[in-house]
Tab-separated table of C-alpha atoms in Angstrom:
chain	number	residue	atom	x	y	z
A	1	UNK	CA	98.064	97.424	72.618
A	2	UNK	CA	96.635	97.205	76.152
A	3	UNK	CA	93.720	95.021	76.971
A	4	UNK	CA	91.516	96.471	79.723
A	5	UNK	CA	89.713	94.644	82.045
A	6	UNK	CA	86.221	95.283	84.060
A	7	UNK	CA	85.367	93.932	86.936
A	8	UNK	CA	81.802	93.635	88.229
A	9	UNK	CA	79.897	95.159	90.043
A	10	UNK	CA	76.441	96.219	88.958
A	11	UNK	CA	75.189	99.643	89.709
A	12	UNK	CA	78.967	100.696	90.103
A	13	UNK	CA	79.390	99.533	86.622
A	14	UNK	CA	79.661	104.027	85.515
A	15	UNK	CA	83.275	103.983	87.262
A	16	UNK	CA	83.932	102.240	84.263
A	17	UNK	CA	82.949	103.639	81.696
A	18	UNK	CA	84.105	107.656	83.423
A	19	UNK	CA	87.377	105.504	83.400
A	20	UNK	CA	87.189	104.823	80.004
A	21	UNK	CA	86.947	108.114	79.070
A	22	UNK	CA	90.136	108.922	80.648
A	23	UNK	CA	91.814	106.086	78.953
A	24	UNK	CA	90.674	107.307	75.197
A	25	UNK	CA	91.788	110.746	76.430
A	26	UNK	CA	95.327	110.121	77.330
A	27	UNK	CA	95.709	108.413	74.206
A	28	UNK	CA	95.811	104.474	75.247
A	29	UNK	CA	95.071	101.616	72.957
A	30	UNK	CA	92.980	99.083	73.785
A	31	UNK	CA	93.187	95.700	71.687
A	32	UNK	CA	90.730	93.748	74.033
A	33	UNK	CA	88.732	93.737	76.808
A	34	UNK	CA	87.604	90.957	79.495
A	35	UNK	CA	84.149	91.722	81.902
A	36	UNK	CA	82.240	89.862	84.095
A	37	UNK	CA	79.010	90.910	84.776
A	38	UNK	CA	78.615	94.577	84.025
A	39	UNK	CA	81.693	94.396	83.091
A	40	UNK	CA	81.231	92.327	80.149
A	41	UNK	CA	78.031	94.631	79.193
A	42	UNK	CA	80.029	97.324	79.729
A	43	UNK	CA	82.770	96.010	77.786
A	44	UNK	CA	80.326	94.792	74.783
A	45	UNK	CA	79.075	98.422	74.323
A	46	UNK	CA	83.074	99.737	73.778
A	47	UNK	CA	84.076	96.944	71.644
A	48	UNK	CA	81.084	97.349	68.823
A	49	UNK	CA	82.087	101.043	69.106
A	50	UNK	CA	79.184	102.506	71.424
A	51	UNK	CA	81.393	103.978	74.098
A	52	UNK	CA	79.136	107.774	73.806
A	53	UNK	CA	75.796	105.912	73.766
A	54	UNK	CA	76.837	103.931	77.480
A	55	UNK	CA	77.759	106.841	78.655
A	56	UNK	CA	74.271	108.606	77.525
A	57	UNK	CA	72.662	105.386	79.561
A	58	UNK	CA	74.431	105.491	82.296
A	59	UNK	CA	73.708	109.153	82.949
A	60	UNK	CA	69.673	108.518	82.319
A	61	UNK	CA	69.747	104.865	84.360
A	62	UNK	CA	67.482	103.783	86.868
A	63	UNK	CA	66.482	100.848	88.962
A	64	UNK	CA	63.263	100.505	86.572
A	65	UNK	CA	65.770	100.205	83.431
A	66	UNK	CA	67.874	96.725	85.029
A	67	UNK	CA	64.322	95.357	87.305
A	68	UNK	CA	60.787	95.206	86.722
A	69	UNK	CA	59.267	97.305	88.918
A	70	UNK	CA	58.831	101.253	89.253
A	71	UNK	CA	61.203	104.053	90.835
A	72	UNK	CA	58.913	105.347	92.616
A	73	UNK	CA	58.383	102.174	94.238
A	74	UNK	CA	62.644	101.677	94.852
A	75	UNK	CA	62.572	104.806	96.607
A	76	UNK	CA	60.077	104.522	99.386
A	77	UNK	CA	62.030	100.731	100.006
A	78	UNK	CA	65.418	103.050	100.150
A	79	UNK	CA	63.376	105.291	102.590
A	80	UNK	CA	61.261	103.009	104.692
A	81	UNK	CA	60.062	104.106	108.201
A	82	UNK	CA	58.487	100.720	108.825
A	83	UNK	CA	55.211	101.996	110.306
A	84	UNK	CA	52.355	100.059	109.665
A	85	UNK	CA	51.330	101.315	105.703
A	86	UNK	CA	55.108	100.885	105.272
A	87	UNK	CA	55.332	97.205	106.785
A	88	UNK	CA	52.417	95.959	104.494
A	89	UNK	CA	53.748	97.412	101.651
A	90	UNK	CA	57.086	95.917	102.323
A	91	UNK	CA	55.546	92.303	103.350
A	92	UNK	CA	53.432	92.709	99.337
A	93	UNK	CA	57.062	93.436	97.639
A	94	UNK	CA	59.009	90.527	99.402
A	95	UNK	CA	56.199	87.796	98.831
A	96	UNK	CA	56.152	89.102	94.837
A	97	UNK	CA	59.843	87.855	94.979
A	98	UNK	CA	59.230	84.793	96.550
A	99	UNK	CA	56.197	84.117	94.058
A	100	UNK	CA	58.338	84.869	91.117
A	101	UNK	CA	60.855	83.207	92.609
A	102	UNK	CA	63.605	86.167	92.221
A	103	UNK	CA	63.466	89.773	90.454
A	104	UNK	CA	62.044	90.047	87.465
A	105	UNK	CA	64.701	91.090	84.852
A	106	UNK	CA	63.034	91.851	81.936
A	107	UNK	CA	64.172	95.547	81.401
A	108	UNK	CA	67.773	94.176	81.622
A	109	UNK	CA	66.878	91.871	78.419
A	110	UNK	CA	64.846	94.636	76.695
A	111	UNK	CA	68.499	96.361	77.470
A	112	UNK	CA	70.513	94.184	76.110
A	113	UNK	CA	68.313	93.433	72.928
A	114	UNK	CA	68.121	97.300	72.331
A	115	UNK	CA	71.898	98.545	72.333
A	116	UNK	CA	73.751	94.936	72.151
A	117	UNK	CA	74.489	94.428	68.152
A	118	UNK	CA	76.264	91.014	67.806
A	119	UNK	CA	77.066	92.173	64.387
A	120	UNK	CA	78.815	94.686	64.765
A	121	UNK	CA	80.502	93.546	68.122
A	122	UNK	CA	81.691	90.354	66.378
A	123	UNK	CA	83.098	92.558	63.106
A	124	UNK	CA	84.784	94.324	65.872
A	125	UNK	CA	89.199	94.388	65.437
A	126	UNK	CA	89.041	94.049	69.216
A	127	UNK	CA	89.017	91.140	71.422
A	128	UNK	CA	85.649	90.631	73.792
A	129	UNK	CA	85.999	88.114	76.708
A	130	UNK	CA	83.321	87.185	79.110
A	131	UNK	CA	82.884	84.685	82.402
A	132	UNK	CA	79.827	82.863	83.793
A	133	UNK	CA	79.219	79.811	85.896
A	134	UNK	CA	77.157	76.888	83.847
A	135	UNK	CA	75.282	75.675	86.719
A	136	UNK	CA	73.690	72.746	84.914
A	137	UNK	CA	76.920	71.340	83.517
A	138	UNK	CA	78.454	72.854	86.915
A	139	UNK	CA	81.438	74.376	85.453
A	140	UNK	CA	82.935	77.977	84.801
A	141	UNK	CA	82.908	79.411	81.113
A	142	UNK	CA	85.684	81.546	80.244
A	143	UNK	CA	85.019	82.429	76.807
A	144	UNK	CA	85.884	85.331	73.542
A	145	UNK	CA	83.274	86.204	71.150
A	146	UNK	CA	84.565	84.040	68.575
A	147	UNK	CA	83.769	80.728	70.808
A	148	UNK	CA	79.912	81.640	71.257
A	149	UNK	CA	77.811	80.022	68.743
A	150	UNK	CA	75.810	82.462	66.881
A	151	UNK	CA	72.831	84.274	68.080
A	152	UNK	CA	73.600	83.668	71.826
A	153	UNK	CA	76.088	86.755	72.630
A	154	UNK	CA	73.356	88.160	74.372
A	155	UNK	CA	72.399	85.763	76.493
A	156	UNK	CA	76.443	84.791	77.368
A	157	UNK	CA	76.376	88.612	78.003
A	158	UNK	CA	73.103	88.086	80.417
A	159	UNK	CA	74.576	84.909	81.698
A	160	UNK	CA	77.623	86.628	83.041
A	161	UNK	CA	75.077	89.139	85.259
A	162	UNK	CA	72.642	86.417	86.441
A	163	UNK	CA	72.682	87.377	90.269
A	164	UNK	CA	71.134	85.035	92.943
A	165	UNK	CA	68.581	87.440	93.083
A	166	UNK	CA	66.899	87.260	89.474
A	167	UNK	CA	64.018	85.107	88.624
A	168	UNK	CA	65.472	81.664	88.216
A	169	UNK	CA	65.385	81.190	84.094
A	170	UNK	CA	66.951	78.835	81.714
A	171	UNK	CA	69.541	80.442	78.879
A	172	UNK	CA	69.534	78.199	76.075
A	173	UNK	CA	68.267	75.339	78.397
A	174	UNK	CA	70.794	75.902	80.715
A	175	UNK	CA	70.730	77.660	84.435
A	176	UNK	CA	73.902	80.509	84.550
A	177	UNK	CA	75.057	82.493	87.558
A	178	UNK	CA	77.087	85.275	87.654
A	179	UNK	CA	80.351	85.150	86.839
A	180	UNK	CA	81.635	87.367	90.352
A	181	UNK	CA	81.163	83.360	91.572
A	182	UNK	CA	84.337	82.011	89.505
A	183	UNK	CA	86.239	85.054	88.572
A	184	UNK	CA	85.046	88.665	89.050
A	185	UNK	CA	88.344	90.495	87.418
A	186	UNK	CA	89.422	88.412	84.474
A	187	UNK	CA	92.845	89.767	83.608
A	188	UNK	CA	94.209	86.191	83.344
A	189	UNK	CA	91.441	85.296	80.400
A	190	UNK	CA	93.411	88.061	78.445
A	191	UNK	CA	97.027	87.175	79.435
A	192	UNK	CA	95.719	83.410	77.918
A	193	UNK	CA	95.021	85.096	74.772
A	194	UNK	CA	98.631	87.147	74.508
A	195	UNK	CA	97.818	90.419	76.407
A	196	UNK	CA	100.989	91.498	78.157
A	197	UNK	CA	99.790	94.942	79.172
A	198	UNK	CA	97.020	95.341	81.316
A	199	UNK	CA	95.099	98.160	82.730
A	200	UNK	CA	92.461	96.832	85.535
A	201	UNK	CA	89.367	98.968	86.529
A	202	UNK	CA	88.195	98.152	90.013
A	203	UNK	CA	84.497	97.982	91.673
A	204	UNK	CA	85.587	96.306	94.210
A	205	UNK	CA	82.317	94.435	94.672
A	206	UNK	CA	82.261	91.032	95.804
A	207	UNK	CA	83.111	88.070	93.879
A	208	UNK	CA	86.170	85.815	93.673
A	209	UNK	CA	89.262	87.880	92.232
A	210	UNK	CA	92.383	86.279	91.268
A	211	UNK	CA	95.889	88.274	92.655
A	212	UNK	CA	97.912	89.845	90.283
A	213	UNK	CA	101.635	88.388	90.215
A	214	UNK	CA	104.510	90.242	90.357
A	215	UNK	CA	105.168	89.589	86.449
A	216	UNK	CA	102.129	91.158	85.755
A	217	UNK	CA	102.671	94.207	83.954
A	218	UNK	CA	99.224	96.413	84.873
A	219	UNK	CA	97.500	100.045	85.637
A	220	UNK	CA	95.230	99.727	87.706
A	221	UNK	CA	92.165	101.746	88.303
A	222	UNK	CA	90.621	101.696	92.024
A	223	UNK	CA	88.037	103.536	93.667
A	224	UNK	CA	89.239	106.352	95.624
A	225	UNK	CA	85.589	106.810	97.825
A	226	UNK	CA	83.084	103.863	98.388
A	227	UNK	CA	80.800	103.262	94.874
A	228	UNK	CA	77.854	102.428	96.714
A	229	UNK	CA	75.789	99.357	96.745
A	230	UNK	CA	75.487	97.004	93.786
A	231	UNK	CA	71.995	97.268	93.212
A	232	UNK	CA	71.486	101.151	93.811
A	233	UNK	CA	70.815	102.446	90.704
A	234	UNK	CA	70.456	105.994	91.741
A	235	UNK	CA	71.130	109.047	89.287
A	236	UNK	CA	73.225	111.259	91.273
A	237	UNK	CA	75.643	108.473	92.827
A	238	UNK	CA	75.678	106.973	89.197
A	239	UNK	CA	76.776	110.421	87.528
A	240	UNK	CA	79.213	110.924	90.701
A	241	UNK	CA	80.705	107.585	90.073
A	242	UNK	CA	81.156	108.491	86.319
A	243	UNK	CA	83.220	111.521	87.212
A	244	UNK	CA	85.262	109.565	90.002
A	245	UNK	CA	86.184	106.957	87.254
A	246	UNK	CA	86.987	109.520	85.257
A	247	UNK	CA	89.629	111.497	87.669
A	248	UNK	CA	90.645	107.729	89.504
A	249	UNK	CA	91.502	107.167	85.941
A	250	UNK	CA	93.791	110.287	85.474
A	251	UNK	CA	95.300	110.133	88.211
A	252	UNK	CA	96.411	106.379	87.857
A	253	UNK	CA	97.528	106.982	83.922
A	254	UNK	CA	99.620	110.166	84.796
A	255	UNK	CA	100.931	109.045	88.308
A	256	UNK	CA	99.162	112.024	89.843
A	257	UNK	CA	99.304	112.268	93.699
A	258	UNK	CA	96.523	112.538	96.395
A	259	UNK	CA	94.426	110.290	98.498
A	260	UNK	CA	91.452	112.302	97.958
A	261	UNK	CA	92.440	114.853	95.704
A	262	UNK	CA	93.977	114.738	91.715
A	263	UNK	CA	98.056	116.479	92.578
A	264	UNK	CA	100.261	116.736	89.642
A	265	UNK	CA	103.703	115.403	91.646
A	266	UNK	CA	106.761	117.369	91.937
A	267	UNK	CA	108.915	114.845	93.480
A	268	UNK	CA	110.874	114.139	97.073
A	269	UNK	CA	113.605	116.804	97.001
A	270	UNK	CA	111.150	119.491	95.931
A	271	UNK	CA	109.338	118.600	99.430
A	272	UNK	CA	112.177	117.783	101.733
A	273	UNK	CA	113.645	121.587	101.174
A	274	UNK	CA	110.603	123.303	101.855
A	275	UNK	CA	110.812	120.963	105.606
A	276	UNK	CA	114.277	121.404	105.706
A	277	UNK	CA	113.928	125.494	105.295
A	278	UNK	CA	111.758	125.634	108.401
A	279	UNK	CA	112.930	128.527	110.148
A	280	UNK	CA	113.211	128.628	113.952
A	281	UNK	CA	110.107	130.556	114.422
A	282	UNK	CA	108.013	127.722	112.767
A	283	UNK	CA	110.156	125.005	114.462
A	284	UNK	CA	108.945	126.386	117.877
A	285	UNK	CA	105.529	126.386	117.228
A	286	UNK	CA	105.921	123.134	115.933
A	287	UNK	CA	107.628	121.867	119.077
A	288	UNK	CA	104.855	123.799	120.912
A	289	UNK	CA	102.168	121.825	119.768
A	290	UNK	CA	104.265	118.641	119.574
A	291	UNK	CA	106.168	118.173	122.951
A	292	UNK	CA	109.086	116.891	121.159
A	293	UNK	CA	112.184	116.286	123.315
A	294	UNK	CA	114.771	118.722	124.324
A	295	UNK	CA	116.954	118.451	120.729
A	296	UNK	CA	117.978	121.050	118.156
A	297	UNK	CA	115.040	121.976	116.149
A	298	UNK	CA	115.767	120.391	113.267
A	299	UNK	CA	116.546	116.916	114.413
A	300	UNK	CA	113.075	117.515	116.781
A	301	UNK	CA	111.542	117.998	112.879
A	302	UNK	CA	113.073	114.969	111.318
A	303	UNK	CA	113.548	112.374	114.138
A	304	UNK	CA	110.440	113.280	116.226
A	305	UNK	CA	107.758	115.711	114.970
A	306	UNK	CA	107.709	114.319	110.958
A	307	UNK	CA	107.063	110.695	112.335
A	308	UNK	CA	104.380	111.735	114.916
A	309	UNK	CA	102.481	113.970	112.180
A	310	UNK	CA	103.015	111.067	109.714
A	311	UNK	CA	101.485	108.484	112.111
A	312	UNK	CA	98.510	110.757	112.649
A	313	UNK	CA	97.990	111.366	109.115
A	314	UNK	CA	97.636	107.456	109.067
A	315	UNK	CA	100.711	107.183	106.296
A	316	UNK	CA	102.301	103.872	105.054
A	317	UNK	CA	105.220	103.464	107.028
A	318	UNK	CA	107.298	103.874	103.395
A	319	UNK	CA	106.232	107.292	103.089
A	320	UNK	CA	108.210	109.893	101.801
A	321	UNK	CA	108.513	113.943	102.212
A	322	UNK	CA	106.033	114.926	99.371
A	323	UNK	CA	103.066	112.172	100.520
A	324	UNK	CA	103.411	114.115	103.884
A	325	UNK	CA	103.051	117.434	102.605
A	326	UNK	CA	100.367	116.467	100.327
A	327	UNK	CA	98.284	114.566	102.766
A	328	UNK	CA	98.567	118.255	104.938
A	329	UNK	CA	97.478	120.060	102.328
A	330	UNK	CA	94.522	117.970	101.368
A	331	UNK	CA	93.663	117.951	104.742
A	332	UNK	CA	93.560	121.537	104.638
A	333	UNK	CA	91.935	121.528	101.464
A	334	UNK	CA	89.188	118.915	102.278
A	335	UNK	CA	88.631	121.437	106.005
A	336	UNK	CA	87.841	123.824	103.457
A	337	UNK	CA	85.055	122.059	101.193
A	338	UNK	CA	87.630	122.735	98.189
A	339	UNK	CA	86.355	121.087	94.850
A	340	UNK	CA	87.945	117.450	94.311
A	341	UNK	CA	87.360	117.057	90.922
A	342	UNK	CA	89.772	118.732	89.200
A	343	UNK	CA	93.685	118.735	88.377
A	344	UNK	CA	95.680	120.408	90.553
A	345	UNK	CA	99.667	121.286	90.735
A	346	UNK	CA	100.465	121.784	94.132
A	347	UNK	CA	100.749	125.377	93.931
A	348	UNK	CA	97.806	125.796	92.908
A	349	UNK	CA	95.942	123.979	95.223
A	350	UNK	CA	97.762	126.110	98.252
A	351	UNK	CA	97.219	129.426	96.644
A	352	UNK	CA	93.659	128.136	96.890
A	353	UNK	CA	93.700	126.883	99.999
A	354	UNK	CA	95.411	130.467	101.125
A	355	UNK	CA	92.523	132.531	99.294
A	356	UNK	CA	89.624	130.552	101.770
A	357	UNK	CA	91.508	131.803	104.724
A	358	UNK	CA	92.106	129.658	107.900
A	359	UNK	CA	89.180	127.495	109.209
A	360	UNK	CA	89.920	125.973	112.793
A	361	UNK	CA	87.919	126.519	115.277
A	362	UNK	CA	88.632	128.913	118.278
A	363	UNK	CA	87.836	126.557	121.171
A	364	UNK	CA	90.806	125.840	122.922
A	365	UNK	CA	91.797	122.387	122.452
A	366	UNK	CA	94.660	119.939	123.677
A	367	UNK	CA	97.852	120.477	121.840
A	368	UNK	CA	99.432	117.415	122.744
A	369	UNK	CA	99.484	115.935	119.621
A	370	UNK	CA	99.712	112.153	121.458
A	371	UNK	CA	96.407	112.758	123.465
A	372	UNK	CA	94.857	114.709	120.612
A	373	UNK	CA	94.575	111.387	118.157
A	374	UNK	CA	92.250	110.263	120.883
A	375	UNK	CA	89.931	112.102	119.683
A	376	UNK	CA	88.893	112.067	116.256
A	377	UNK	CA	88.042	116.479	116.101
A	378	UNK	CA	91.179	117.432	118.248
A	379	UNK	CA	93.785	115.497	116.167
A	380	UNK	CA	92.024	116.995	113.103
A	381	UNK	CA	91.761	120.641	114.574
A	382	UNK	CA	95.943	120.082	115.594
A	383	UNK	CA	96.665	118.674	112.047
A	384	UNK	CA	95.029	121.590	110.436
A	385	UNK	CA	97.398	123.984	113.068
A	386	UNK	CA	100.534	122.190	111.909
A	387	UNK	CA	99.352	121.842	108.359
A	388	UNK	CA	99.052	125.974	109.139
A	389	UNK	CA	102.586	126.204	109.876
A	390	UNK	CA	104.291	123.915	107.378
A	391	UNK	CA	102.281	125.025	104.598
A	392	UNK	CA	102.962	128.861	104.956
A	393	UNK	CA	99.310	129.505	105.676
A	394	UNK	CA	98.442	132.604	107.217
């Protein structure tokens, strides 16, 4: 049994749950699960068994579902041109705030009263771990469902996402803040209650997180493209972020490759003969664009060109033959608008790439690779030419 942990992160709280999907998918077990913030909301919904219906929310959410206050209203503050209608308007919103003394978070309750049963979510064979900060007793709470007294799981749940920013109440006569203050990716309330076998899904929002040991057996789940801000609860980056959970997910369960795109891996050797087959044609070209120094062409490949390309590419300096080919291939791929959601072997994604046809423009550019990285378009446009030649692409 795994126990899966969610870190916080508000709005960004969908890569979770299009993670989560992955994870029931692939066939993983999940005995318990630790959240802070909308992670522990999050987390609530799975463990009472309502995985499908926080899904359904988080593809109809809005700003107007978490904060009092109307979309309409969210947008034109997203879109502001600050001219003088604009101005007043914005002056009217900020001195509500002040008044109230925060945002008013009444939808978030209605929310949390409407799909949080503490029935069924206490009857629950899994494990459900939360953290807030007690700022009355000034402490941190760390606690599982069984430790909550009866009645209050919703408000530990709405303790645990108190930002600064709400309206300053009392829960059970006692002021909470978010638990991102004390620990924003619980893993280690887990390991306390036996959980050797982690998988961690990442917001990366901000909050205090705790480093993961080396003896800490986890998968973890990260963000591949920025999840946008915390309090943006916009339908289209909220549906994009539940399919990029969803393929992060994959590709961290399955040990698929890519930085941008989902590559079923064929391993080192498969990649080092296709750079080691480099006829002499493609080795001058290479050298062309490269000025490599006056060697045999394949030690120019190994000792001189493959190093150069890798440190334009931006690799770890631990890289090996198949994250070089790969990274030229997405590059190619990405030049070419090529879908990035979806699983592809690496054949496949060439024989796509092929079928688009070349895309570089026909401005003649440096081809000194060295003064090309100078500029962001030239070292792209001389990537894509050697990407052209390594790859086979016509």
């Amino acid at each position: 049994m795994y126990g899966l942990v969610l870190e916080g992160g508000g709005a960004r709280g969908s890569y979770h749950i299009g993670a989560y999907k992955a994870i029931i998918e692939e066939g993983f077990e999940i005995g318990g699960i630790a959240g802070t913030s909308v992670g522990a909301i999050n987390g609530a919904m799975i463990v009472q068994g309502d995985f499908d219906l926080a899904n359904k929310l988080w593809q109809e959410t809005s700003f107007s579902m978490v904060i009092s206050t109307n979309d309409e209203e969210v947008e034109r503050l997203k879109h502001l041109k600050l001219d003088k209608e604009d101005f007043s308007f914005l002056v009217d919103k900020i001195k509500g705030v002040i008044n109230d003394k925060g945002l008013d978070i009444t939808p978030l309750k209605d929310l949390l009263n409407t799909y949080i049963d503490e029935d069924r979510l206490r009857n629950s064979d899994m494990d459900f771990g939360i953290v807030t900060v007690n700022l009355t007793d000034v402490k941190s709470v760390e606690v599982f469902k069984e430790d909550i007294p009866h009645g209050e799981i919703k408000d530990y749940i709405l303790a645990s996402s108190y930002l600064p920013s709400f309206k300053n109440e009392k829960l059970g006569g006692k002021r909470y803040l978010d638990g991102a203050f004390y620990d924003n990716l619980p893993f280690k309330l887990l390991q306390s209650k036996g959980y050797e076998d982690l998988i961690i899904i990442r917001t990366n929002a901000m909050g205090i997180t705790r480093k993961l040991d080396s003896n800490t057996k986890a998968i973890v789940i990260s963000p591949t493209e920025e999840l946008g801000n915390i309090l943006d609860f916009d339908k289209e980056a909220t549906k994009r972020n539940l399919e990029l959970g969803y393929y992060d997910a994959i590709k961290a369960l399955r040990g698929l490759k890519g930085s941008k795109y989902y590559i079923e891996t064929k391993g080192e050797d498969y990649f080092f003969d296709i750079l080691i087959n480099i006829n002499d044609e493609k080795a001058n070209k290479l050298r062309e664009i490269i000025k490599t120094k006056d060697i045999p062409d394949k030690r120019a490949i190994f000792e001189y060109i493959i190093p150069k390309v890798a440190s334009a590419l931006e690799l770890e300096k631990n890289f090996d033959y198949e994250d070089l080919i790969l990274a030229l291939l997405e590059k190619r791929a990405e030049s070419l608008d090529i879908e990035i959601f979806h699983i592809y072997s690496y054949e496949e994604l060439l024989q796509l790439i092929k079928s688009c046809g070349k895309n570089i423009p026909n401005e003649d550019k440096s081809s000194n690779i060295l003064s090309a990285v100078t500029n962001l378009f030239h070292k792209d446009d001389t990537l894509l030419k050697i990407a052209d030649i390594i790859l086979d692409i016509n």
